[in-house]
Amino acid sequence: QRAGKMAAPMELFCWSGGWGLPSVDLDSLAVLTYARFTGAPLKVHKITNPWQSPSGTLPALRTSHGEVISVPHKIITHLRKEKYNADYDLSARQGADTLAFMSLLEEKLLPVLIHTFWVDTKNYVEVTRKWYAEATPFPLNFFLPGRMQRRFVERLQLLCGEHRPENEEELEKELYHEARECLTLLSQRLGSQKFFFGDAPASLDAFVFGYLALLLQAKLPSGKLQAHLRGLQNLCAYCTHILSLYFPWDGAEVPPPRPTTAGPDTEEEPNRRRNQILSVLAGLAAMVGYALLSGIVSIQRATPARATSTRSLSMAEEDEE
Amino acid sequence: MWAGSWRVRFQEAAEPWPENATLYQQLKGEQILLSDNAASLAVQAFLQMCNLPIKVVCRANAEYMSPSGKVPFIHVGNQVVSELGPIVQFVKAKGHSLSDGLDEVQKAEMKAYMELVNNMLLTAELYLQWCDEATVGEITHARYGSPYPWPLNHILAYQKQWEVKRKMKAIGWGNKTLDQVLEDVDQCCQALSQRLGTQPYFFNKQPTELDALVFGHLYTILTTQLTNDELSEKVKNYSNLLAFCRRIEQHYFEDRGKGSSSIRSS
């Protein structure tokens, strides 16, 4: 039953696009890119609400057997098993190099990426939080960005070592220094090749592209690493090459006419209208209820004939006068 | 906690390497754990390869004496440097380097493979020591707290375990089973084995800091008694790695006639 084409298509849930990229999240971007490289027939759901994902986190892959995988490396392993393998042509030595360079990215570049987008105050307030707050639906937009930030900050602290009582600036300087070195190393390894292992892209390219694209494309107010990266011509060309080749319409993907991404939007509209109507009705009901209860307005059930009631009314009027 | 915050200044690079340089680690027989032993051996191998004399001193509170909290650290002249990365840079500033002969691409590969060892092998060792209940109960707790009186020994051990578990969770290893971790170790060893191939060292004729690091970890894994042999079996599957360890041990530790007992760990 392990045929190339599956009965039910695999579905990928990932963060939607922004800043000129198909996705704003590193893991989602890497997985998407790998899928594009291999031409895997995935049904991509670009969502902004992690609660809608089958695993509660993004990215998540629902396989054709209904199983849900949410660790990016495992998603790629699964795609490989389903014969969508970008590393098929790599030699054993190149496979070993892939592992090594992935470790290099995780140890040296990931902490700085987290710091740039989630810890650096200016960047966080003006770019990251703004995007997430605008993209996620009510009421998630109030607490989700903050919660994500806390989680990322904690992860960064644990990644960078616990016994560093020195001040923040020293740590930052060291982090960025190592990241710059890492970028230079990547540039040297890439040289003038089109991809890291020749003319065809591999899984390493998907991850490197994820990191570089985020660092290059987002309009960061304090982009110290961006400046260094822009100086490495071959990495910039590499990024643009992949973007134009595999994501040619990513700029227009943000407000797309596709049903999958328009789904959550149209769902939001009647919800918002309904919420507005409900809140107005609730306000009215509260006012009327208060009026009735406090006696400002009273409804009298007059059982005698109309004539007597009108006379009592006119008598009341005379009394008032 | 740590004896003064010694800041490493590379400006005093002009001074030659003194004769009384010392390396501090935890007590070898009863206290030191697998991961720390590996790190210490890696530094010792590196310094041997650079032909720099070093004396190994064992102290129960080595972890607290270290400026970064990690062992081993070296005390050279009036400076204290910890961990292999900074030590390599420090030694380079003094004019000794093993990787000068490499071109840029090779240097990139060397750094990447060193990160691979740190990312996979070291993390796997930490996982085994602190997150595998059998090992924790039988070996780690007893060893980690052995220099301290009750109840401090338990408290410190639990505290360290909690710290390590938090870190594992943060990097995504919290939900891994022991089998998956051993799988990762196997993958890592396979990558190292393929990179080494039939060469004597990773970059052909001359050893570099990568060789020192790999030797430190693999030798320690091969010679440390754990609750079971699964970890060392993974390494033993690759004959060229075994030959590599033997070669470095013979060339840099036995031939020098220096305290070879220091690496005949139990």
Coordinates of C-alpha atoms in Angstrom, one line a residue:
Chain A
Q1 CA 0.0 0.0 0.0
R2 CA 3.0 2.3 0.0
A3 CA 2.3 3.6 -3.5
G4 CA 3.6 7.0 -4.7
K5 CA 0.1 8.5 -4.8
M6 CA -1.9 8.3 -1.7
A7 CA -5.7 7.9 -1.3
A8 CA -6.3 10.9 0.8
P9 CA -4.0 13.9 0.2
M10 CA -1.6 15.0 2.9
E11 CA -2.6 18.2 4.5
L12 CA -0.1 20.8 5.8
F13 CA -1.2 23.4 8.2
C14 CA 1.2 26.3 8.6
W15 CA 1.3 30.0 9.5
S16 CA 0.2 32.3 6.7
G17 CA 2.4 34.6 4.7
G18 CA 3.6 38.1 5.3
W19 CA 6.5 40.4 4.7
G20 CA 6.7 39.1 1.1
L21 CA 7.2 35.5 2.2
P22 CA 5.0 32.5 2.0
S23 CA 5.1 32.1 5.7
V24 CA 6.3 34.2 8.6
D25 CA 7.3 31.2 10.8
L26 CA 10.7 29.6 10.4
D27 CA 9.5 26.0 10.7
S28 CA 6.5 26.5 8.5
L29 CA 8.7 28.2 5.9
A30 CA 11.3 25.4 5.9
V31 CA 8.6 22.7 5.5
L32 CA 6.8 24.5 2.8
T33 CA 10.0 25.1 0.9
Y34 CA 11.0 21.4 1.1
A35 CA 7.5 20.5 -0.1
R36 CA 8.0 22.8 -3.1
F37 CA 11.4 21.4 -3.8
T38 CA 10.1 17.9 -4.0
G39 CA 6.8 18.7 -5.6
A40 CA 4.9 16.8 -2.9
P41 CA 1.2 17.0 -3.5
L42 CA 0.2 18.7 -0.3
K43 CA -3.0 20.5 0.5
V44 CA -1.7 23.6 2.2
H45 CA -3.8 25.4 4.8
K46 CA -2.4 28.7 5.6
I47 CA -4.0 29.7 8.8
T48 CA -3.4 32.2 11.5
N49 CA -5.0 30.4 14.4
P50 CA -2.9 27.6 15.9
W51 CA -6.0 26.2 17.6
Q52 CA -7.4 25.3 14.2
S53 CA -4.4 23.0 13.5
P54 CA -5.0 19.3 14.3
S55 CA -2.1 19.3 16.8
G56 CA -2.6 22.7 18.3
T57 CA 0.8 23.9 17.0
L58 CA 2.0 25.0 13.6
P59 CA 3.3 23.6 11.3
A60 CA 1.5 20.3 11.4
L61 CA 1.1 17.6 8.8
R62 CA -1.9 15.4 8.6
T63 CA -0.8 12.3 6.7
S64 CA -3.1 10.3 4.4
H65 CA -3.7 7.9 7.2
G66 CA -4.9 10.5 9.6
E67 CA -1.8 10.6 11.7
V68 CA -0.7 14.1 12.8
I69 CA 3.0 15.1 12.9
S70 CA 4.1 18.4 14.3
V71 CA 7.9 18.3 14.6
P72 CA 9.4 19.8 11.4
H73 CA 12.2 17.2 11.1
K74 CA 9.7 14.4 11.5
I75 CA 7.5 16.0 8.8
I76 CA 10.4 16.0 6.4
T77 CA 11.3 12.4 7.3
H78 CA 7.7 11.4 6.6
L79 CA 7.8 13.1 3.2
R80 CA 11.0 11.3 2.5
K81 CA 9.3 8.0 3.4
E82 CA 6.5 8.8 1.0
K83 CA 9.2 9.0 -1.8
Y84 CA 9.3 12.8 -1.8
N85 CA 13.0 12.9 -1.1
A86 CA 15.1 15.8 -2.0
D87 CA 18.2 14.2 -0.6
Y88 CA 18.0 11.1 -2.8
D89 CA 21.0 12.0 -4.9
L90 CA 23.3 13.0 -2.1
S91 CA 26.3 10.9 -1.4
A92 CA 26.9 9.5 2.1
R93 CA 29.4 12.3 2.8
Q94 CA 26.9 15.0 1.7
G95 CA 24.3 13.4 3.9
A96 CA 26.7 13.7 6.8
D97 CA 27.5 17.3 5.9
T98 CA 23.7 18.0 5.9
L99 CA 23.4 16.8 9.5
A100 CA 26.5 18.9 10.5
F101 CA 25.3 22.1 8.9
M102 CA 21.8 21.7 10.4
S103 CA 23.4 21.5 13.8
L104 CA 25.4 24.6 13.0
L105 CA 22.2 26.5 12.1
E106 CA 20.4 25.3 15.2
E107 CA 23.3 26.2 17.6
K108 CA 24.5 29.5 16.1
L109 CA 21.7 31.0 14.0
L110 CA 18.5 30.0 15.7
P111 CA 19.2 31.9 19.0
V112 CA 19.9 35.1 17.1
L113 CA 16.8 34.7 15.0
I114 CA 14.7 34.3 18.1
H115 CA 16.4 37.3 19.6
T116 CA 15.9 39.4 16.5
F117 CA 12.2 38.8 16.2
W118 CA 11.0 38.2 19.7
V119 CA 13.4 39.7 22.2
D120 CA 14.7 42.9 20.6
T121 CA 12.1 45.4 21.8
K122 CA 11.9 47.5 18.7
N123 CA 11.6 44.6 16.3
Y124 CA 9.1 42.8 18.5
V125 CA 6.8 45.8 18.9
E126 CA 6.9 47.2 15.4
V127 CA 7.1 44.0 13.3
T128 CA 6.5 40.7 15.0
R129 CA 3.7 41.6 17.5
K130 CA 2.1 43.8 15.0
W131 CA 1.8 41.0 12.4
Y132 CA 0.6 38.4 14.9
A133 CA -1.9 40.8 16.5
E134 CA -3.3 41.8 13.2
A135 CA -3.4 38.3 11.7
T136 CA -4.8 36.2 14.5
P137 CA -8.5 36.3 15.1
F138 CA -10.4 37.7 18.1
P139 CA -9.9 36.9 21.0
L140 CA -6.5 35.3 20.4
N141 CA -4.9 38.4 19.2
F142 CA -4.8 39.7 22.8
F143 CA -2.8 37.1 24.4
L144 CA -1.2 34.9 21.7
P145 CA 1.6 37.2 20.7
G146 CA 2.5 37.7 24.4
R147 CA 2.4 34.0 25.1
M148 CA 4.5 33.1 22.1
Q149 CA 7.1 35.8 23.2
R150 CA 7.3 34.4 26.7
R151 CA 7.9 30.9 25.3
F152 CA 10.6 32.1 22.9
V153 CA 12.4 34.1 25.5
E154 CA 12.4 31.2 27.8
R155 CA 13.8 29.0 25.0
L156 CA 16.5 31.5 24.3
Q157 CA 17.6 31.7 27.9
L158 CA 17.8 27.9 28.1
L159 CA 19.6 27.7 24.7
C160 CA 22.2 30.3 25.7
G161 CA 23.3 28.8 28.9
E162 CA 22.1 29.2 32.3
H163 CA 25.3 30.4 34.0
R164 CA 25.8 33.7 32.4
P165 CA 25.3 36.4 35.0
E166 CA 26.9 39.0 32.8
N167 CA 24.8 41.8 31.5
E168 CA 22.5 41.5 28.5
E169 CA 24.6 43.5 26.2
E170 CA 27.6 41.2 26.4
L171 CA 25.5 38.2 25.7
E172 CA 23.9 39.9 22.8
K173 CA 27.2 40.9 21.3
E174 CA 28.5 37.4 21.6
L175 CA 25.4 36.0 20.1
Y176 CA 25.5 38.3 17.1
H177 CA 29.2 37.8 16.7
E178 CA 28.7 34.0 16.4
A179 CA 25.8 34.4 14.1
R180 CA 27.8 36.7 11.8
E181 CA 30.5 34.1 11.8
C182 CA 27.9 31.4 11.0
L183 CA 26.6 33.4 8.0
T184 CA 30.1 33.9 6.7
L185 CA 30.7 30.2 7.0
L186 CA 27.5 29.4 5.1
S187 CA 28.5 31.9 2.4
Q188 CA 31.9 30.3 2.1
R189 CA 30.4 26.8 1.9
L190 CA 27.9 27.9 -0.8
G191 CA 30.6 29.5 -2.9
S192 CA 29.2 30.2 -6.4
Q193 CA 27.0 27.1 -6.5
K194 CA 23.3 27.3 -7.1
F195 CA 22.5 25.1 -4.1
F196 CA 24.6 23.7 -1.3
F197 CA 25.0 20.4 -3.0
G198 CA 25.2 21.3 -6.7
D199 CA 22.4 22.1 -9.0
A200 CA 19.5 20.5 -7.2
P201 CA 18.0 21.6 -3.9
A202 CA 18.2 19.4 -0.9
S203 CA 16.6 19.5 2.6
L204 CA 19.5 21.6 3.9
D205 CA 18.6 24.3 1.3
A206 CA 15.1 24.4 2.7
F207 CA 16.3 25.2 6.2
V208 CA 19.0 27.6 5.2
F209 CA 16.5 29.4 3.0
G210 CA 14.0 29.6 5.9
Y211 CA 16.6 31.4 8.1
L212 CA 17.9 33.7 5.5
A213 CA 14.6 34.6 4.0
L214 CA 13.2 35.7 7.3
L215 CA 16.3 37.7 8.1
L216 CA 16.5 39.4 4.7
Q217 CA 12.8 40.1 3.9
A218 CA 11.3 41.4 7.1
K219 CA 11.5 45.1 7.4
L220 CA 13.3 45.2 10.7
P221 CA 13.9 48.6 12.4
S222 CA 17.0 47.3 14.1
G223 CA 18.5 44.8 11.7
K224 CA 22.1 44.4 12.8
L225 CA 22.3 40.9 11.2
Q226 CA 20.5 42.1 8.1
A227 CA 23.3 44.5 7.3
H228 CA 25.9 41.8 7.6
L229 CA 23.8 39.4 5.5
R230 CA 23.2 42.0 2.8
G231 CA 27.0 42.1 2.4
L232 CA 27.1 38.4 1.6
Q233 CA 26.1 38.6 -2.0
N234 CA 25.9 35.0 -2.8
L235 CA 23.5 34.3 0.1
C236 CA 21.2 37.1 -1.0
A237 CA 21.2 35.9 -4.6
Y238 CA 20.6 32.4 -3.3
C239 CA 17.5 33.6 -1.4
T240 CA 16.0 35.6 -4.3
H241 CA 16.7 32.7 -6.6
I242 CA 14.7 30.3 -4.5
L243 CA 11.9 32.8 -3.9
S244 CA 11.5 33.6 -7.6
L245 CA 11.8 30.0 -8.7
Y246 CA 9.6 28.2 -6.1
F247 CA 7.3 31.0 -4.7
P248 CA 6.7 33.2 -7.7
W249 CA 3.4 34.5 -6.5
D250 CA 4.2 34.8 -2.8
G251 CA 3.6 38.6 -2.8
A252 CA 0.0 38.1 -3.9
E253 CA -0.6 35.2 -1.5
V254 CA -1.4 37.5 1.4
P255 CA -4.9 38.4 0.2
P256 CA -5.5 35.4 -2.1
P257 CA -8.7 34.4 -3.8
R258 CA -8.2 30.7 -2.8
P259 CA -11.0 29.1 -0.9
T260 CA -8.8 27.6 1.8
T261 CA -7.4 30.9 2.9
A262 CA -10.6 32.9 2.3
G263 CA -12.4 30.4 4.5
P264 CA -11.4 31.8 7.8
D265 CA -11.9 35.4 6.5
T266 CA -15.5 34.9 5.4
E267 CA -16.1 33.0 8.6
E268 CA -14.9 36.0 10.5
E269 CA -17.3 38.4 8.8
P270 CA -20.6 37.0 9.9
N271 CA -19.1 36.4 13.3
R272 CA -18.2 40.0 13.6
R273 CA -21.6 41.2 12.4
R274 CA -23.3 38.8 14.7
N275 CA -21.2 40.0 17.6
Q276 CA -22.1 43.5 16.8
I277 CA -25.8 42.8 16.7
L278 CA -25.7 40.8 19.8
S279 CA -23.9 43.4 21.7
V280 CA -26.4 46.1 20.6
L281 CA -29.3 43.8 21.7
A282 CA -27.6 43.1 24.9
G283 CA -27.3 46.8 25.6
L284 CA -30.9 47.5 24.8
A285 CA -32.1 44.6 26.9
A286 CA -30.0 45.9 29.8
M287 CA -31.5 49.4 29.5
V288 CA -35.1 48.2 29.3
G289 CA -34.6 45.8 32.1
Y290 CA -33.2 48.5 34.3
A291 CA -36.0 50.9 33.4
L292 CA -38.7 48.3 34.2
L293 CA -37.1 47.2 37.5
S294 CA -36.5 50.7 38.8
G295 CA -40.0 51.8 38.0
I296 CA -39.2 54.5 35.4
V297 CA -41.4 52.7 33.0
S298 CA -44.2 50.4 34.1
I299 CA -46.6 48.3 32.2
Q300 CA -50.1 48.1 33.8
R301 CA -52.5 45.5 32.8
A302 CA -55.8 47.5 32.9
T303 CA -58.7 44.8 33.2
P304 CA -61.7 47.2 33.3
A305 CA -63.2 48.7 30.1
R306 CA -61.4 51.3 28.1
A307 CA -63.8 54.1 29.1
T308 CA -62.8 53.9 32.8
S309 CA -59.2 53.8 31.9
T310 CA -59.3 56.9 29.8
R311 CA -61.3 58.7 32.4
S312 CA -58.7 57.8 35.0
L313 CA -56.0 59.0 32.7
S314 CA -57.7 62.3 32.1
M315 CA -58.2 62.6 35.9
A316 CA -54.5 61.9 36.3
E317 CA -53.8 64.6 33.8
E318 CA -55.9 67.0 35.7
D319 CA -54.2 66.1 38.9
E320 CA -50.8 66.7 37.4
E321 CA -51.9 70.1 36.1
Chain B
M1 CA 29.6 31.1 43.8
W2 CA 32.3 31.2 41.2
A3 CA 35.6 32.4 42.4
G4 CA 35.6 35.9 41.1
S5 CA 34.3 36.9 37.7
W6 CA 37.5 36.5 35.7
R7 CA 37.0 38.1 32.3
V8 CA 39.0 36.6 29.5
R9 CA 41.2 39.2 27.9
F10 CA 42.9 38.2 24.7
Q11 CA 45.1 41.2 24.7
E12 CA 47.7 39.5 26.9
A13 CA 48.4 37.0 24.1
A14 CA 52.0 37.8 23.9
E15 CA 52.9 35.8 27.0
P16 CA 54.2 32.3 26.2
W17 CA 52.5 29.2 27.6
P18 CA 53.7 28.7 31.1
E19 CA 54.8 25.4 32.6
N20 CA 52.3 25.4 35.4
A21 CA 49.1 25.5 33.4
T22 CA 46.4 23.5 35.1
L23 CA 43.1 22.0 34.0
Y24 CA 40.4 21.6 36.6
Q25 CA 37.7 19.0 36.5
Q26 CA 35.6 17.1 39.0
L27 CA 36.9 14.2 41.0
K28 CA 37.6 11.4 38.5
G29 CA 36.8 8.3 40.5
E30 CA 33.6 9.1 42.3
Q31 CA 32.1 12.3 41.0
I32 CA 32.6 13.2 37.4
L33 CA 29.9 12.3 34.9
L34 CA 30.0 11.1 31.4
S35 CA 29.4 14.4 29.6
D36 CA 31.9 16.3 31.8
N37 CA 34.5 13.6 31.4
A38 CA 34.1 13.8 27.6
A39 CA 34.5 17.5 27.6
S40 CA 37.6 17.4 29.8
L41 CA 39.2 14.6 27.7
A42 CA 38.5 16.7 24.6
V43 CA 40.4 19.7 26.0
Q44 CA 43.3 17.5 27.2
A45 CA 43.5 15.9 23.8
F46 CA 43.5 19.3 22.1
L47 CA 46.3 20.6 24.3
Q48 CA 48.3 17.4 23.7
M49 CA 47.9 17.9 20.0
C50 CA 49.2 21.4 20.3
N51 CA 52.1 20.1 22.4
L52 CA 51.2 22.3 25.3
P53 CA 51.9 20.9 28.8
I54 CA 48.9 20.8 31.1
K55 CA 48.4 19.4 34.6
V56 CA 45.0 17.9 35.5
V57 CA 43.7 18.8 38.9
C58 CA 40.6 17.3 40.3
R59 CA 38.4 19.4 42.6
A60 CA 34.9 18.6 43.9
N61 CA 33.7 22.2 43.3
A62 CA 35.2 22.6 39.8
E63 CA 31.8 23.4 38.3
Y64 CA 31.4 26.3 40.7
M65 CA 34.9 27.6 40.2
S66 CA 34.5 27.8 36.4
P67 CA 33.6 31.3 35.1
S68 CA 30.8 29.9 32.9
G69 CA 29.7 27.1 35.1
K70 CA 30.9 24.4 32.7
V71 CA 33.9 22.1 33.1
P72 CA 36.6 21.8 32.3
F73 CA 38.4 25.1 32.6
I74 CA 42.1 25.9 32.4
H75 CA 44.1 28.3 34.6
V76 CA 46.9 29.7 32.6
G77 CA 49.1 32.5 34.0
N78 CA 46.5 34.8 35.5
Q79 CA 43.6 33.9 33.2
V80 CA 40.8 31.3 33.5
V81 CA 39.1 30.0 30.4
S82 CA 36.4 27.4 30.3
E83 CA 35.0 25.2 27.5
L84 CA 36.6 23.9 24.4
G85 CA 35.5 26.8 22.1
P86 CA 37.0 29.6 24.1
I87 CA 40.1 27.6 25.0
V88 CA 40.8 27.0 21.3
Q89 CA 40.5 30.7 20.7
F90 CA 42.7 31.5 23.7
V91 CA 45.4 29.1 22.5
K92 CA 45.2 30.6 19.0
A93 CA 45.8 34.0 20.5
K94 CA 49.0 32.6 22.0
G95 CA 50.1 31.5 18.6
H96 CA 49.2 27.8 18.5
S97 CA 46.6 26.6 16.1
L98 CA 45.7 23.3 14.6
S99 CA 43.4 24.6 11.9
D100 CA 45.6 27.1 10.2
G101 CA 46.3 24.8 7.3
L102 CA 42.6 24.5 6.4
D103 CA 41.0 26.5 3.7
E104 CA 37.7 28.4 4.2
V105 CA 35.4 25.6 3.1
Q106 CA 37.2 23.1 5.3
K107 CA 37.0 25.5 8.3
A108 CA 33.3 25.8 7.7
E109 CA 32.9 22.1 7.7
M110 CA 35.0 21.7 10.8
K111 CA 32.9 24.2 12.7
A112 CA 29.7 22.5 11.5
Y113 CA 30.9 19.0 12.6
M114 CA 31.9 20.3 16.0
E115 CA 28.4 21.7 16.4
L116 CA 27.0 18.3 15.3
V117 CA 28.9 16.6 18.1
N118 CA 27.7 19.2 20.6
N119 CA 24.1 19.2 19.3
M120 CA 23.7 15.4 19.1
L121 CA 26.3 13.5 21.0
L122 CA 26.6 15.8 24.0
T123 CA 22.8 16.2 24.3
A124 CA 22.3 12.5 24.1
E125 CA 24.9 12.0 26.9
L126 CA 23.0 14.6 29.0
Y127 CA 19.7 12.9 28.2
L128 CA 21.1 9.5 29.2
Q129 CA 22.6 10.8 32.4
W130 CA 19.7 12.9 33.6
C131 CA 16.5 11.8 31.9
D132 CA 16.8 8.1 31.8
E133 CA 15.4 6.9 35.2
A134 CA 17.6 3.8 35.4
T135 CA 20.8 5.7 34.9
V136 CA 19.8 8.5 37.1
G137 CA 18.9 6.3 40.0
E138 CA 21.9 4.0 39.8
I139 CA 24.7 6.2 38.7
T140 CA 24.1 9.9 38.3
H141 CA 22.5 10.9 41.6
A142 CA 25.0 9.1 43.6
R143 CA 28.0 10.4 41.7
Y144 CA 26.9 14.0 41.4
G145 CA 26.2 14.4 45.1
S146 CA 29.0 12.3 46.4
P147 CA 31.3 15.0 47.8
Y148 CA 28.5 16.7 49.7
P149 CA 26.9 15.7 53.0
W150 CA 23.2 14.8 53.3
P151 CA 20.8 16.5 52.5
L152 CA 22.9 18.7 50.2
N153 CA 23.8 15.8 47.9
H154 CA 20.1 15.1 47.1
I155 CA 19.2 18.7 46.8
L156 CA 22.0 19.5 44.3
A157 CA 21.3 16.4 42.3
Y158 CA 17.6 17.1 42.0
Q159 CA 18.3 20.7 41.1
K160 CA 20.6 19.8 38.3
Q161 CA 18.3 17.2 37.0
W162 CA 15.4 19.7 36.9
E163 CA 17.6 22.2 35.0
V164 CA 18.7 19.6 32.5
K165 CA 15.1 18.4 32.0
R166 CA 14.0 22.0 31.3
K167 CA 16.7 22.4 28.7
M168 CA 15.7 19.2 27.1
K169 CA 12.2 20.3 26.8
A170 CA 13.2 23.6 25.3
I171 CA 15.1 22.0 22.5
G172 CA 12.5 19.4 21.8
W173 CA 14.1 16.4 23.4
G174 CA 11.7 16.3 26.3
N175 CA 9.4 13.8 24.6
K176 CA 12.0 11.6 23.1
T177 CA 12.3 8.0 24.3
L178 CA 15.6 6.3 25.0
D179 CA 15.4 4.4 21.7
Q180 CA 15.0 7.6 19.7
V181 CA 18.0 9.1 21.5
L182 CA 20.1 6.1 20.7
E183 CA 18.8 6.3 17.1
D184 CA 20.1 9.9 17.0
V185 CA 23.5 8.8 18.4
D186 CA 23.7 6.2 15.7
Q187 CA 22.9 8.8 13.0
C188 CA 25.6 11.1 14.5
C189 CA 28.2 8.3 14.5
Q190 CA 27.3 7.4 11.0
A191 CA 27.8 11.0 9.8
L192 CA 31.1 11.1 11.6
S193 CA 32.2 7.8 10.2
Q194 CA 31.3 8.8 6.7
R195 CA 33.1 12.1 7.0
L196 CA 36.2 10.4 8.4
G197 CA 36.2 7.7 5.8
T198 CA 39.6 6.0 5.6
Q199 CA 41.6 9.0 6.5
P200 CA 43.7 9.0 9.7
Y201 CA 42.1 12.3 10.9
F202 CA 39.1 14.3 9.8
F203 CA 41.2 16.6 7.7
N204 CA 43.6 14.0 6.5
K205 CA 47.1 14.2 7.9
Q206 CA 46.9 16.6 10.8
P207 CA 44.5 16.5 13.7
T208 CA 42.4 19.5 14.5
E209 CA 40.2 20.6 17.3
L210 CA 37.4 18.5 15.7
D211 CA 39.5 15.4 16.1
A212 CA 40.0 16.3 19.8
L213 CA 36.3 16.8 20.4
V214 CA 35.2 13.6 18.7
F215 CA 37.9 11.7 20.5
G216 CA 36.9 13.1 23.8
H217 CA 33.3 12.0 23.4
L218 CA 33.8 8.7 21.7
Y219 CA 36.5 7.5 24.0
T220 CA 34.5 8.4 27.0
I221 CA 31.4 6.6 25.7
L222 CA 33.5 3.5 24.9
T223 CA 35.2 3.3 28.3
T224 CA 32.5 4.4 30.8
Q225 CA 30.5 1.8 32.6
L226 CA 26.8 2.6 32.3
T227 CA 23.7 0.5 33.3
N228 CA 23.8 -1.1 29.9
D229 CA 26.1 -1.2 26.9
E230 CA 23.7 0.2 24.3
L231 CA 25.4 3.5 23.9
S232 CA 28.9 2.1 23.4
E233 CA 27.5 -0.5 21.1
K234 CA 26.3 2.2 18.8
V235 CA 29.8 3.6 18.5
K236 CA 31.3 0.1 18.2
N237 CA 29.4 -0.4 15.0
Y238 CA 31.8 1.9 13.2
S239 CA 35.2 0.3 12.9
N240 CA 36.9 3.4 11.5
L241 CA 35.8 5.4 14.6
L242 CA 37.2 2.7 16.9
A243 CA 40.5 2.8 15.0
F244 CA 40.5 6.6 15.1
C245 CA 40.1 6.6 18.9
R246 CA 42.9 4.0 19.3
R247 CA 45.2 6.0 17.0
I248 CA 44.8 9.2 19.0
E249 CA 45.1 7.4 22.3
Q250 CA 48.3 5.7 21.2
H251 CA 49.9 8.7 19.6
Y252 CA 49.0 11.5 22.1
F253 CA 48.5 9.8 25.4
E254 CA 50.5 6.6 25.6
D255 CA 53.6 7.6 23.6
R256 CA 54.1 10.8 25.5
G257 CA 54.4 8.7 28.6
K258 CA 52.4 11.2 30.5
G259 CA 50.0 10.2 33.2
S260 CA 48.3 7.7 31.0
S261 CA 46.3 6.7 34.0
S262 CA 44.4 9.9 33.5
I263 CA 42.5 8.5 30.6
R264 CA 42.2 5.0 31.7
S265 CA 38.9 5.8 33.2
S266 CA 36.8 3.3 34.9

